[in-house]
Amino acid sequence: MPWKLLWKNLVGRPVRSALTVLSIAVALALLCILDATARGFTAAVDLAAQNRLVVMSQVSLFVDLPLSYEPKIAQVDGVQRVLKFQWFGGFYRDRSGFFAQFGIDADRFEAVYPELGMVDGAFADFARERGACVIGKGLAQQHGWKVGDTVPLISSVFPRGQSGVDPWTFTVRAIYEAKRKNFDEQTMFFHFDYLREALEQGAAQGPPGVGTYTVQLKDGARAEPVMAAIDALFEHGPQRVRTTTEAEFNRQFMSMMGNIPLLLRSIGGAVLFAIFFAVLNTMLMAGRERTRDLGIMKALGFGNGQLGLLLVAEALALVLCGSGLGALLALALGSVMAPFVSAFAPGFAVDAAVLGQGLGLTCVLGLVSGAAPALRAIRLVPVNALREDA
Amino acid sequence: MPVAITLRSVTKTYHRGGEELRVLDDLDLDMAGGTFYALMGPSGSGKTTLLNLVGGLDHADAGVVQVGDTNLADLSGGELAKWRAANCGFVFQGLNLLPVLSARDNVELPLLLAPLSRSQRRAQAQRVLELVGLGDRLHHKPRELSGGQEQRVAIARAIATDPQVLLADEPTGDLDRATADSVLLLLQRLNRELHKTILMVTHDPQAASYADQVIHLDKGKLGRIEDNRAARS
């Protein structure tokens, strides 16, 4: 095979080749970032723990449940632990400094969520101190917070003080890292009791109940009967509940924001088409410009298969150069974007799976776009090709 | 071993715009091996078509085209490509070379189809370029060569695999007189020293004078055949 000709054809038109490679690189990087974001969204569903259930009001996620439900749920056969989970809705400095905060039961939290590992400070220190909090590694990096720092937050759900804008203060006692992708590292957890005391003392206002209960199942317990039993327990009120698996809860939570993964993947699909047309256009132009060259090569005795392979290989070489560059670009962009994107898509990561899928798709498109001029070359009659002006 | 070319009752018709154009009409022709032929005739007389049929670039509608022992009609497309690579060298009018390759790489192209190592291919390409007087232009791209030099590289490429038949379509059509003469002398040398059978299409009587015989075609039929050797002697 005249591989040297392939190389010379590529470098013979450096501007066109470079622009095509760059367009493929940018498109692949975009595709990988979109795919990583979509995977990040669905990771919370795909990797949700199998032994956790979420109990919420049957009316809405935004309707509180009574605190009296906790001991009753704990009595249900198959339930290991019950954990309160209360959305706080606070922001740091101003509304742009928003991140997720939850009031939880500090004595059970670590046992229910073993996928959180402390990388700085100690969970026990957090558990001992009523006004303490534990924060994700990403959040700590984003704001430069470290163990011992005080974080002031103003809550829209639990306004504090006469004016309603007095800050709540939390002392960072531990920083966690998620051992699995289903959990983001941009969240703060604090004592539910700290919140409760403030409400009882009249220092703050807000809903008196609890947002959701997280139920940890006993080993070997099946989810369906436990869910049915909890729902049946409150069938006659005062507040009916809906119990779901954690995966289903996450799926419903995400669907409230619309089908973002589908939207992202649709954009990714459009990007793929852009790559396809860019390479196809380049290869068709290259094939047409070389009609006479192809005629000469046919006259010299090169077979249809050899010339077809040459054009496909040329398209593939362009795509591989672009894909390689795009993969590097995606990795670089991914590492820069990870702290920000993982706040809403905790599984976000430009990893081997994302890159592999992107590279595979672009290579397939390279083959297809190389096939068009290759077929044309195969059908080319040498006598007609030799009549063409170069 | 010089290769003879035989055409028997060869007919070729083109269809253009609903019109039927008979370019070769029941043509019989015998060309002896090791002879330099010039093909002349007015435009549309079938010269290039005849050349393409002999080179296996096109198929006759009827009749037999035999080059040496091979009846070209018996070969499939793939077999014909292999036959061309081994038996025919082509020189076309202008724009003969692949513009992205150097003179040596252009000459090496047909050698890629032969069972040769890279070093053998390089050595052979260099040898034939020296034979045509371009041993000092190995690395020049076509755009860096004059028209005459380009045609010499094309001739070097045509003889690189040592085929017995050379087919040239207006090889001096774009060249000035002096350059054309040097190219024609080269073809004549290849015929006389290496005993190549050469078939050259030309409009130029002076170019035709370098050939041993001049075959005249008119409206797809054989006209007179002039023997320059007799005239020379």
Coordinates of C-alpha atoms in Angstrom, one line a residue:
Chain A
M1 CA 0.0 0.0 0.0
P2 CA 1.3 3.5 -0.8
W3 CA 1.1 4.7 2.8
K4 CA 3.5 7.5 2.0
L5 CA 0.9 8.8 -0.4
L6 CA -1.6 8.8 2.4
W7 CA 0.7 10.8 4.6
K8 CA 1.7 13.2 1.7
N9 CA -2.0 13.8 0.9
L10 CA -2.7 14.7 4.5
V11 CA 0.2 17.1 4.8
G12 CA -0.1 18.3 1.2
R13 CA -3.0 20.5 2.3
P14 CA -2.0 21.4 5.8
V15 CA -4.6 24.1 6.5
R16 CA -7.5 21.9 5.4
S17 CA -6.2 18.9 7.3
A18 CA -5.5 21.0 10.4
L19 CA -9.0 22.6 10.4
T20 CA -10.7 19.2 10.0
V21 CA -8.6 17.7 12.8
L22 CA -9.4 20.7 15.0
S23 CA -13.1 20.5 14.2
I24 CA -13.1 16.8 15.1
A25 CA -11.1 17.5 18.3
V26 CA -13.5 20.2 19.5
A27 CA -16.5 18.2 18.6
L28 CA -15.2 15.0 20.4
A29 CA -14.3 17.0 23.5
L30 CA -17.8 18.5 23.6
L31 CA -19.3 15.1 23.0
C32 CA -17.3 13.6 25.9
I33 CA -18.1 16.5 28.3
L34 CA -21.9 16.2 27.4
D35 CA -21.7 12.4 27.8
A36 CA -19.8 12.7 31.1
T37 CA -22.5 15.2 32.4
A38 CA -25.3 12.9 31.3
R39 CA -23.6 9.9 33.0
G40 CA -23.1 12.1 36.0
F41 CA -26.8 12.7 36.3
T42 CA -27.7 9.1 35.9
A43 CA -25.0 7.8 38.2
A44 CA -27.1 8.8 41.2
V45 CA -29.7 6.4 39.9
D46 CA -27.5 3.7 38.6
L47 CA -25.3 3.5 41.6
A48 CA -28.0 4.1 44.3
A49 CA -27.7 1.9 47.3
Q50 CA -30.0 -1.2 47.2
N51 CA -30.6 -1.2 50.9
R52 CA -31.9 2.3 51.3
L53 CA -35.5 3.5 51.0
V54 CA -36.8 7.1 51.0
V55 CA -40.1 7.9 52.7
M56 CA -41.7 11.2 51.5
S57 CA -45.1 12.8 51.6
Q58 CA -47.5 11.3 49.1
V59 CA -48.5 14.9 48.3
S60 CA -45.1 16.3 47.3
L61 CA -41.5 16.3 48.2
F62 CA -42.0 19.8 49.5
V63 CA -44.6 18.7 52.1
D64 CA -43.1 17.8 55.5
L65 CA -43.7 14.6 57.4
P66 CA -44.4 14.6 61.1
L67 CA -41.5 13.8 63.5
S68 CA -43.7 11.2 65.2
Y69 CA -43.4 9.0 62.1
E70 CA -39.8 8.1 62.9
P71 CA -40.3 5.6 65.7
K72 CA -43.2 4.0 63.9
I73 CA -41.2 3.5 60.8
A74 CA -38.3 2.1 62.9
Q75 CA -40.7 -0.6 64.2
V76 CA -41.5 -2.0 60.7
D77 CA -40.1 -5.5 60.1
G78 CA -37.0 -5.3 58.0
V79 CA -36.0 -1.8 59.0
Q80 CA -32.5 -1.4 60.4
R81 CA -32.3 2.4 60.9
V82 CA -34.3 5.5 60.2
L83 CA -32.6 8.8 59.4
K84 CA -34.1 12.2 59.2
F85 CA -33.2 14.3 56.1
Q86 CA -34.2 17.9 56.1
W87 CA -33.5 20.3 53.2
F88 CA -32.1 23.6 54.6
G89 CA -32.1 25.8 51.5
G90 CA -29.2 28.1 52.7
F91 CA -26.8 30.2 50.7
Y92 CA -23.4 31.5 51.5
R93 CA -22.9 35.3 51.2
D94 CA -25.5 35.8 48.4
R95 CA -27.8 33.7 46.3
S96 CA -25.0 32.8 43.9
G97 CA -23.3 31.0 46.8
F98 CA -25.9 28.3 46.8
F99 CA -25.2 24.6 47.6
A100 CA -27.1 21.7 49.1
Q101 CA -27.3 21.4 52.9
F102 CA -29.2 18.9 54.9
G103 CA -30.0 18.4 58.6
I104 CA -29.5 14.8 59.5
D105 CA -29.2 12.5 62.6
A106 CA -25.5 12.6 63.3
D107 CA -25.6 9.4 65.4
R108 CA -26.8 7.3 62.5
F109 CA -25.6 9.1 59.4
E110 CA -22.2 7.3 59.0
A111 CA -23.9 3.9 59.4
V112 CA -26.5 4.6 56.8
Y113 CA -24.1 6.2 54.3
P114 CA -20.9 4.2 54.6
E115 CA -19.8 5.4 51.1
L116 CA -18.7 8.7 52.7
G117 CA -15.1 8.6 53.9
M118 CA -13.6 11.4 56.0
V119 CA -10.4 12.8 54.5
D120 CA -9.9 15.6 57.0
G121 CA -11.1 15.9 60.6
A122 CA -13.2 13.2 62.2
F123 CA -16.9 12.4 62.0
A124 CA -16.9 11.8 65.7
D125 CA -15.9 15.4 66.3
F126 CA -18.8 16.5 64.2
A127 CA -21.2 14.1 66.0
R128 CA -20.2 15.5 69.4
E129 CA -20.7 19.2 68.6
R130 CA -24.3 20.4 68.0
G131 CA -23.3 23.4 65.8
A132 CA -20.8 21.5 63.7
C133 CA -21.1 20.4 60.1
V134 CA -19.4 18.0 57.7
I135 CA -18.8 19.2 54.1
G136 CA -17.8 17.6 50.9
K137 CA -14.2 17.8 49.6
G138 CA -15.4 19.7 46.4
L139 CA -17.2 22.3 48.5
A140 CA -14.2 22.7 50.7
Q141 CA -11.9 23.3 47.7
Q142 CA -14.4 25.6 46.1
H143 CA -14.6 28.0 49.0
G144 CA -11.2 27.3 50.6
W145 CA -12.9 26.0 53.8
K146 CA -11.0 23.8 56.2
V147 CA -11.6 22.0 59.5
G148 CA -12.2 24.6 62.2
D149 CA -13.7 27.3 59.9
T150 CA -17.0 28.8 60.6
V151 CA -19.5 28.9 57.7
P152 CA -22.3 31.4 57.9
L153 CA -25.5 30.6 55.9
I154 CA -28.8 32.4 55.4
S155 CA -31.7 30.0 54.9
S156 CA -34.7 30.7 52.7
V157 CA -36.6 27.8 54.3
F158 CA -35.6 28.5 57.9
P159 CA -35.2 32.3 58.3
R160 CA -33.4 33.3 61.5
G161 CA -33.8 36.3 63.8
Q162 CA -36.3 39.2 63.7
S163 CA -35.3 40.3 60.2
G164 CA -35.2 36.7 58.9
V165 CA -31.8 37.2 57.4
D166 CA -29.6 36.5 60.5
P167 CA -27.0 33.9 59.5
W168 CA -26.9 30.4 60.9
T169 CA -23.3 29.5 61.7
F170 CA -21.8 26.0 61.4
T171 CA -18.3 24.9 62.3
V172 CA -16.5 22.6 59.9
R173 CA -15.4 19.5 61.8
A174 CA -14.9 17.0 59.0
I175 CA -14.5 16.9 55.2
Y176 CA -15.8 13.9 53.3
E177 CA -14.9 12.2 50.1
A178 CA -17.4 10.1 48.2
K179 CA -16.2 6.5 47.7
R180 CA -18.9 6.0 45.0
K181 CA -20.1 8.2 42.2
N182 CA -23.7 8.3 43.5
F183 CA -22.8 10.9 46.0
D184 CA -21.6 14.4 45.2
E185 CA -18.9 16.2 47.2
Q186 CA -20.6 19.6 47.2
T187 CA -23.0 19.1 50.1
M188 CA -23.0 20.1 53.7
F189 CA -24.6 17.9 56.5
F190 CA -25.4 19.3 59.9
H191 CA -27.3 18.2 63.0
F192 CA -31.0 18.1 62.6
D193 CA -31.3 18.7 66.3
Y194 CA -29.5 22.1 65.9
L195 CA -32.2 23.2 63.6
R196 CA -35.0 21.7 65.8
E197 CA -33.7 23.5 68.9
A198 CA -33.6 26.9 67.1
L199 CA -37.2 26.3 66.0
E200 CA -38.3 25.3 69.5
Q201 CA -36.6 28.3 71.0
G202 CA -38.2 30.7 68.5
A203 CA -34.8 31.8 67.2
A204 CA -35.9 30.7 63.7
Q205 CA -39.0 29.9 61.7
G206 CA -39.8 27.1 59.4
P207 CA -41.6 23.9 58.9
P208 CA -41.7 21.9 62.1
G209 CA -41.5 18.4 60.6
V210 CA -39.0 16.6 58.5
G211 CA -38.6 16.5 54.7
T212 CA -37.9 12.9 54.2
Y213 CA -36.9 9.8 56.1
T214 CA -34.1 7.6 54.8
V215 CA -34.7 4.0 55.8
Q216 CA -31.8 1.5 55.9
L217 CA -32.9 -2.1 55.4
K218 CA -31.7 -5.0 57.5
D219 CA -29.4 -7.4 55.8
G220 CA -31.5 -9.8 53.6
A221 CA -34.6 -7.7 53.9
R222 CA -36.5 -7.2 50.7
A223 CA -37.5 -3.7 49.8
E224 CA -41.0 -4.3 48.4
P225 CA -42.7 -5.6 51.5
V226 CA -41.0 -3.0 53.7
M227 CA -42.1 -0.2 51.4
A228 CA -45.7 -1.6 51.4
A229 CA -45.6 -1.9 55.1
I230 CA -44.5 1.7 55.7
D231 CA -47.1 3.1 53.2
A232 CA -49.8 1.0 54.9
L233 CA -48.8 2.3 58.3
F234 CA -49.8 5.8 57.4
E235 CA -52.7 4.9 55.1
H236 CA -55.2 6.7 57.3
G237 CA -53.0 9.8 58.0
P238 CA -52.5 12.2 59.3
Q239 CA -50.1 12.4 56.4
R240 CA -50.0 9.7 53.8
V241 CA -46.5 8.7 52.6
R242 CA -45.0 7.2 49.6
T243 CA -41.9 5.0 50.1
T244 CA -39.6 4.3 47.2
T245 CA -36.2 2.8 46.7
E246 CA -33.3 5.4 46.7
A247 CA -32.8 4.8 42.9
E248 CA -36.5 5.6 42.2
F249 CA -36.4 8.6 44.5
N250 CA -33.3 9.9 42.7
R251 CA -34.9 9.3 39.3
Q252 CA -38.0 11.3 40.4
F253 CA -35.9 14.0 41.8
M254 CA -34.0 14.4 38.5
S255 CA -37.2 14.2 36.4
M256 CA -38.3 17.4 38.2
M257 CA -35.6 19.2 36.3
G258 CA -36.7 17.7 33.0
N259 CA -34.9 14.9 31.1
I260 CA -31.5 16.6 31.2
P261 CA -29.5 13.4 30.2
L262 CA -31.7 13.0 27.1
L263 CA -31.3 16.7 26.2
L264 CA -27.5 16.4 26.7
R265 CA -27.3 13.2 24.6
S266 CA -29.4 14.8 21.9
I267 CA -27.0 17.7 21.7
G268 CA -24.2 15.1 21.6
G269 CA -25.9 13.3 18.7
A270 CA -26.0 16.6 16.8
V271 CA -22.3 17.1 17.5
L272 CA -21.7 13.6 16.1
F273 CA -23.4 14.6 12.9
A274 CA -21.3 17.7 12.7
I275 CA -18.1 15.6 12.9
F276 CA -19.6 13.3 10.2
F277 CA -20.3 16.1 7.8
A278 CA -16.9 17.8 8.4
V279 CA -15.0 14.7 7.6
L280 CA -17.3 13.6 4.8
N281 CA -16.9 17.0 3.2
T282 CA -13.1 17.0 3.5
M283 CA -12.9 13.4 2.1
L284 CA -15.3 14.0 -0.8
M285 CA -13.4 17.2 -1.8
A286 CA -10.1 15.2 -1.5
G287 CA -11.5 12.4 -3.6
R288 CA -12.8 14.8 -6.3
E289 CA -9.5 16.7 -6.5
R290 CA -7.6 13.5 -6.9
T291 CA -9.8 12.0 -9.6
R292 CA -7.0 12.2 -12.2
D293 CA -4.5 10.9 -9.6
L294 CA -6.8 8.0 -9.0
G295 CA -7.1 7.4 -12.7
I296 CA -3.3 7.3 -13.1
M297 CA -3.0 4.9 -10.2
K298 CA -5.6 2.6 -11.7
A299 CA -3.8 2.8 -15.0
L300 CA -0.6 1.8 -13.2
G301 CA -2.3 -1.3 -11.9
F302 CA -3.6 -0.4 -8.4
G303 CA -6.8 -2.3 -7.7
N304 CA -10.1 -0.9 -6.5
G305 CA -9.6 -2.4 -3.0
Q306 CA -6.2 -0.7 -2.6
L307 CA -7.5 2.7 -3.7
G308 CA -10.6 2.3 -1.6
L309 CA -8.6 1.3 1.4
L310 CA -6.3 4.3 0.9
L311 CA -9.2 6.8 1.0
V312 CA -10.8 5.1 4.0
A313 CA -7.4 5.0 5.8
E314 CA -7.0 8.7 5.0
A315 CA -10.3 9.5 6.6
L316 CA -9.5 7.3 9.5
A317 CA -6.1 9.0 10.0
L318 CA -7.8 12.4 10.1
V319 CA -10.3 11.2 12.6
L320 CA -7.7 9.5 14.8
C321 CA -5.6 12.6 14.9
G322 CA -8.7 14.7 15.7
S323 CA -9.9 12.1 18.2
G324 CA -6.6 11.9 20.0
L325 CA -6.4 15.7 20.3
G326 CA -10.1 15.8 21.3
A327 CA -9.6 13.2 24.0
L328 CA -6.7 15.2 25.5
L329 CA -8.9 18.3 25.3
A330 CA -11.8 16.5 27.0
L331 CA -9.5 15.3 29.8
A332 CA -8.2 18.8 30.4
L333 CA -11.7 20.4 30.3
G334 CA -13.1 17.6 32.4
S335 CA -10.6 18.2 35.2
V336 CA -11.3 21.9 35.1
M337 CA -15.1 21.5 35.1
A338 CA -15.4 18.6 37.5
P339 CA -15.7 20.7 40.7
F340 CA -18.5 22.8 39.2
V341 CA -20.4 20.1 37.3
S342 CA -20.3 17.5 40.0
A343 CA -22.4 19.8 42.2
F344 CA -25.5 18.9 40.1
A345 CA -24.2 15.8 38.3
P346 CA -22.3 13.9 41.1
G347 CA -21.0 11.1 38.8
F348 CA -19.4 13.6 36.3
A349 CA -16.0 12.3 35.2
V350 CA -14.3 12.2 31.8
D351 CA -13.2 8.6 32.3
A352 CA -12.2 5.7 30.1
A353 CA -15.8 4.7 29.5
V354 CA -16.7 8.2 28.2
L355 CA -13.5 8.6 26.1
G356 CA -13.9 5.0 24.8
Q357 CA -17.4 5.6 23.6
G358 CA -16.5 9.0 22.0
L359 CA -13.5 7.5 20.3
G360 CA -15.4 4.5 19.1
L361 CA -18.2 6.6 17.6
T362 CA -15.9 9.0 15.9
C363 CA -13.9 6.1 14.4
V364 CA -17.1 4.6 13.0
L365 CA -18.0 8.0 11.5
G366 CA -14.5 8.2 10.1
L367 CA -15.0 4.9 8.4
V368 CA -18.4 5.8 7.0
S369 CA -17.2 9.2 5.8
G370 CA -14.1 7.5 4.2
A371 CA -16.4 5.0 2.5
A372 CA -18.2 7.6 0.3
P373 CA -15.1 8.7 -1.6
A374 CA -13.8 5.1 -1.6
L375 CA -16.9 3.9 -3.3
R376 CA -16.6 6.7 -5.8
A377 CA -12.9 5.7 -6.4
I378 CA -13.9 2.1 -6.9
R379 CA -16.6 3.0 -9.5
L380 CA -14.2 5.4 -11.3
V381 CA -13.5 4.3 -14.9
P382 CA -9.8 5.0 -15.5
V383 CA -10.4 6.3 -19.0
N384 CA -12.9 8.9 -17.7
A385 CA -10.7 9.8 -14.7
L386 CA -7.7 10.5 -17.0
R387 CA -9.8 12.9 -19.0
E388 CA -10.3 15.1 -15.9
D389 CA -8.1 18.2 -15.4
A390 CA -6.3 18.2 -12.1
Chain B
M1 CA 11.1 -10.9 -25.4
P2 CA 9.4 -8.3 -27.6
V3 CA 5.6 -8.4 -27.4
A4 CA 3.4 -8.3 -30.4
I5 CA -0.1 -6.7 -30.4
T6 CA -3.0 -8.0 -32.5
L7 CA -6.5 -6.5 -33.0
R8 CA -9.2 -8.5 -34.8
S9 CA -12.6 -7.0 -35.8
V10 CA -12.4 -4.6 -32.9
T11 CA -15.4 -2.3 -32.5
K12 CA -15.9 0.3 -29.8
T13 CA -19.0 2.6 -29.6
Y14 CA -19.7 5.4 -27.1
H15 CA -23.1 6.7 -26.2
R16 CA -23.2 10.4 -25.6
G17 CA -26.3 12.4 -25.2
G18 CA -28.5 9.7 -26.8
E19 CA -26.2 9.6 -29.8
E20 CA -24.2 6.6 -30.8
L21 CA -20.6 7.2 -31.7
R22 CA -18.7 4.4 -33.3
V23 CA -15.1 5.2 -32.5
L24 CA -13.5 2.0 -33.8
D25 CA -15.2 0.1 -36.6
D26 CA -14.3 -3.5 -37.2
L27 CA -10.6 -2.8 -37.0
D28 CA -7.9 -5.3 -37.8
L29 CA -4.3 -4.5 -37.0
D30 CA -1.1 -6.4 -36.3
M31 CA 1.8 -4.7 -34.5
A32 CA 5.1 -6.5 -34.3
G33 CA 7.0 -6.8 -31.0
G34 CA 9.9 -4.4 -30.3
T35 CA 8.6 -1.8 -32.8
F36 CA 8.0 1.8 -32.2
Y37 CA 4.6 2.8 -33.7
A38 CA 3.0 6.2 -34.0
L39 CA -0.8 6.5 -34.2
M40 CA -2.0 9.5 -36.2
G41 CA -5.3 10.7 -37.4
P42 CA -7.8 13.6 -37.0
S43 CA -9.6 14.2 -33.7
G44 CA -12.2 11.5 -33.1
S45 CA -10.5 9.0 -35.3
G46 CA -10.1 6.5 -32.5
K47 CA -6.4 6.9 -31.6
T48 CA -6.7 7.3 -27.9
T49 CA -9.5 4.7 -27.7
L50 CA -7.2 2.2 -29.5
L51 CA -4.4 3.0 -27.0
N52 CA -6.8 2.5 -24.1
L53 CA -8.0 -0.9 -25.4
V54 CA -4.4 -2.1 -25.9
G55 CA -3.5 -0.9 -22.3
G56 CA -6.6 -2.7 -20.8
L57 CA -8.0 0.6 -19.6
D58 CA -11.2 0.1 -21.6
H59 CA -13.0 -2.9 -23.1
A60 CA -13.9 -3.4 -26.8
D61 CA -17.5 -4.0 -27.6
A62 CA -16.6 -6.7 -30.0
G63 CA -13.5 -8.3 -31.4
V64 CA -10.2 -9.4 -29.9
V65 CA -7.4 -7.4 -28.4
Q66 CA -4.4 -9.6 -27.8
V67 CA -1.2 -8.4 -26.3
G68 CA 1.5 -11.1 -26.4
D69 CA -0.3 -14.3 -25.4
T70 CA -3.1 -12.6 -23.5
N71 CA -6.5 -12.0 -24.9
L72 CA -7.6 -9.0 -22.7
A73 CA -11.3 -9.9 -23.0
D74 CA -10.5 -13.0 -20.9
L75 CA -9.4 -10.9 -17.9
S76 CA -11.6 -9.6 -15.1
G77 CA -11.2 -6.1 -13.7
G78 CA -8.8 -7.2 -11.0
E79 CA -6.9 -9.4 -13.3
L80 CA -6.6 -6.6 -15.8
A81 CA -5.2 -4.3 -13.2
K82 CA -2.5 -6.9 -12.3
W83 CA -1.8 -7.4 -16.0
R84 CA -1.3 -3.7 -16.5
A85 CA 1.0 -3.5 -13.6
A86 CA 3.2 -6.2 -15.0
N87 CA 3.0 -5.6 -18.7
C88 CA 2.2 -2.0 -19.6
G89 CA 3.8 1.4 -19.0
F90 CA 1.7 4.5 -19.6
V91 CA 2.8 8.1 -20.4
F92 CA -0.1 10.5 -20.7
Q93 CA -0.3 14.1 -22.0
G94 CA 0.7 16.5 -19.2
L95 CA -0.3 16.1 -15.5
N96 CA 1.2 12.7 -15.5
L97 CA 2.6 12.7 -12.0
L98 CA 1.0 12.8 -8.5
P99 CA 1.7 16.3 -7.4
V100 CA 2.3 15.5 -3.7
L101 CA 5.1 13.0 -4.4
S102 CA 8.7 13.6 -5.3
A103 CA 10.1 12.3 -8.7
R104 CA 11.5 9.2 -7.0
D105 CA 8.3 8.5 -5.1
N106 CA 6.3 8.8 -8.3
V107 CA 8.6 6.3 -10.0
E108 CA 8.3 4.0 -7.0
L109 CA 4.5 3.9 -7.2
P110 CA 4.2 1.0 -9.7
L111 CA 7.0 -0.8 -8.0
L112 CA 4.8 -1.0 -4.8
L113 CA 2.8 -3.6 -6.7
A114 CA 5.9 -5.7 -7.4
P115 CA 7.4 -8.1 -4.8
L116 CA 10.4 -5.8 -3.9
S117 CA 11.8 -4.6 -0.7
R118 CA 11.9 -0.9 0.1
S119 CA 15.6 -0.6 -0.7
Q120 CA 15.1 -2.5 -3.9
R121 CA 12.3 -0.2 -4.9
R122 CA 14.4 2.9 -4.1
A123 CA 17.4 1.5 -6.0
Q124 CA 15.3 0.7 -9.1
A125 CA 13.5 4.1 -9.0
Q126 CA 16.9 5.8 -8.8
R127 CA 18.3 3.7 -11.6
V128 CA 15.5 4.5 -14.1
L129 CA 15.6 8.2 -13.2
E130 CA 19.3 8.2 -14.0
L131 CA 18.5 6.3 -17.3
V132 CA 16.2 9.2 -18.3
G133 CA 18.8 11.7 -17.3
L134 CA 17.2 12.9 -14.0
G135 CA 19.5 11.3 -11.4
D136 CA 19.9 14.7 -9.8
R137 CA 16.1 15.4 -9.5
L138 CA 15.1 12.6 -7.2
H139 CA 13.6 14.7 -4.5
H140 CA 12.0 17.3 -6.7
K141 CA 8.2 17.6 -6.7
P142 CA 6.5 17.8 -10.1
R143 CA 5.9 21.6 -9.7
E144 CA 9.7 22.0 -9.3
L145 CA 10.3 20.3 -12.7
S146 CA 10.0 21.6 -16.2
G147 CA 7.5 20.1 -18.6
G148 CA 10.1 18.0 -20.3
Q149 CA 11.5 16.8 -17.0
E150 CA 8.0 15.8 -15.9
Q151 CA 7.5 13.7 -19.0
R152 CA 10.9 12.1 -18.5
V153 CA 9.8 11.2 -14.9
A154 CA 6.6 9.8 -16.4
I155 CA 8.7 7.7 -18.8
A156 CA 10.9 6.5 -16.0
R157 CA 7.8 5.5 -14.1
A158 CA 6.4 3.7 -17.2
I159 CA 9.6 1.6 -17.5
A160 CA 10.3 1.1 -13.8
T161 CA 8.7 -2.3 -13.7
D162 CA 10.3 -3.2 -17.0
P163 CA 7.1 -3.8 -19.0
Q164 CA 7.4 -4.9 -22.6
V165 CA 4.8 -2.5 -23.9
L166 CA 4.9 1.3 -23.6
L167 CA 1.8 3.3 -24.4
A168 CA 2.1 7.1 -24.8
D169 CA -0.8 9.5 -25.4
E170 CA 0.4 12.7 -26.9
P171 CA 3.6 12.6 -24.6
T172 CA 5.0 15.8 -26.3
G173 CA 1.7 17.7 -26.8
D174 CA 2.5 20.3 -24.2
L175 CA 6.2 20.6 -24.8
D176 CA 8.3 23.0 -26.9
R177 CA 10.1 21.6 -29.9
A178 CA 13.5 21.1 -28.4
T179 CA 12.1 19.5 -25.2
A180 CA 9.7 17.3 -27.3
D181 CA 12.7 16.1 -29.4
S182 CA 14.6 15.1 -26.3
V183 CA 11.6 13.1 -25.0
L184 CA 11.1 11.4 -28.4
L185 CA 14.8 10.5 -28.6
L186 CA 14.4 8.9 -25.2
L187 CA 11.5 6.8 -26.3
Q188 CA 13.4 5.9 -29.5
R189 CA 16.3 4.8 -27.3
L190 CA 14.1 2.7 -25.1
N191 CA 12.8 1.0 -28.2
R192 CA 16.2 0.4 -29.8
E193 CA 18.2 -0.5 -26.7
L194 CA 15.6 -2.2 -24.5
H195 CA 13.3 -3.5 -27.4
K196 CA 10.2 -2.1 -25.9
T197 CA 7.1 -2.2 -28.1
I198 CA 5.9 1.4 -28.1
L199 CA 2.6 2.8 -29.3
M200 CA 2.4 6.6 -29.3
V201 CA -0.6 8.7 -30.2
T202 CA 0.4 12.0 -31.7
H203 CA -0.9 14.8 -33.9
D204 CA 2.6 16.0 -34.7
P205 CA 4.2 14.6 -37.9
Q206 CA 7.7 15.4 -36.6
A207 CA 7.0 13.4 -33.4
A208 CA 5.7 10.6 -35.6
S209 CA 9.0 10.6 -37.6
Y210 CA 10.8 9.2 -34.6
A211 CA 8.6 6.0 -34.8
D212 CA 9.4 3.0 -37.0
Q213 CA 6.0 2.9 -38.4
V214 CA 3.1 5.4 -38.6
I215 CA -0.4 4.0 -38.5
H216 CA -3.1 6.3 -39.7
L217 CA -6.7 6.0 -38.5
D218 CA -9.7 7.7 -40.0
K219 CA -13.2 7.5 -38.5
G220 CA -12.4 4.3 -36.6
K221 CA -10.9 2.5 -39.6
L222 CA -7.4 1.7 -40.5
G223 CA -5.8 4.0 -43.1
R224 CA -2.4 3.8 -44.6
I225 CA 0.7 2.6 -42.7
E226 CA 4.0 4.4 -43.4
D227 CA 7.3 2.7 -42.7
N228 CA 9.8 5.3 -41.6
R229 CA 12.6 2.7 -41.5
A230 CA 12.4 2.3 -45.2
A231 CA 12.4 6.1 -45.6
R232 CA 15.4 6.4 -43.3
S233 CA 17.4 3.7 -45.1

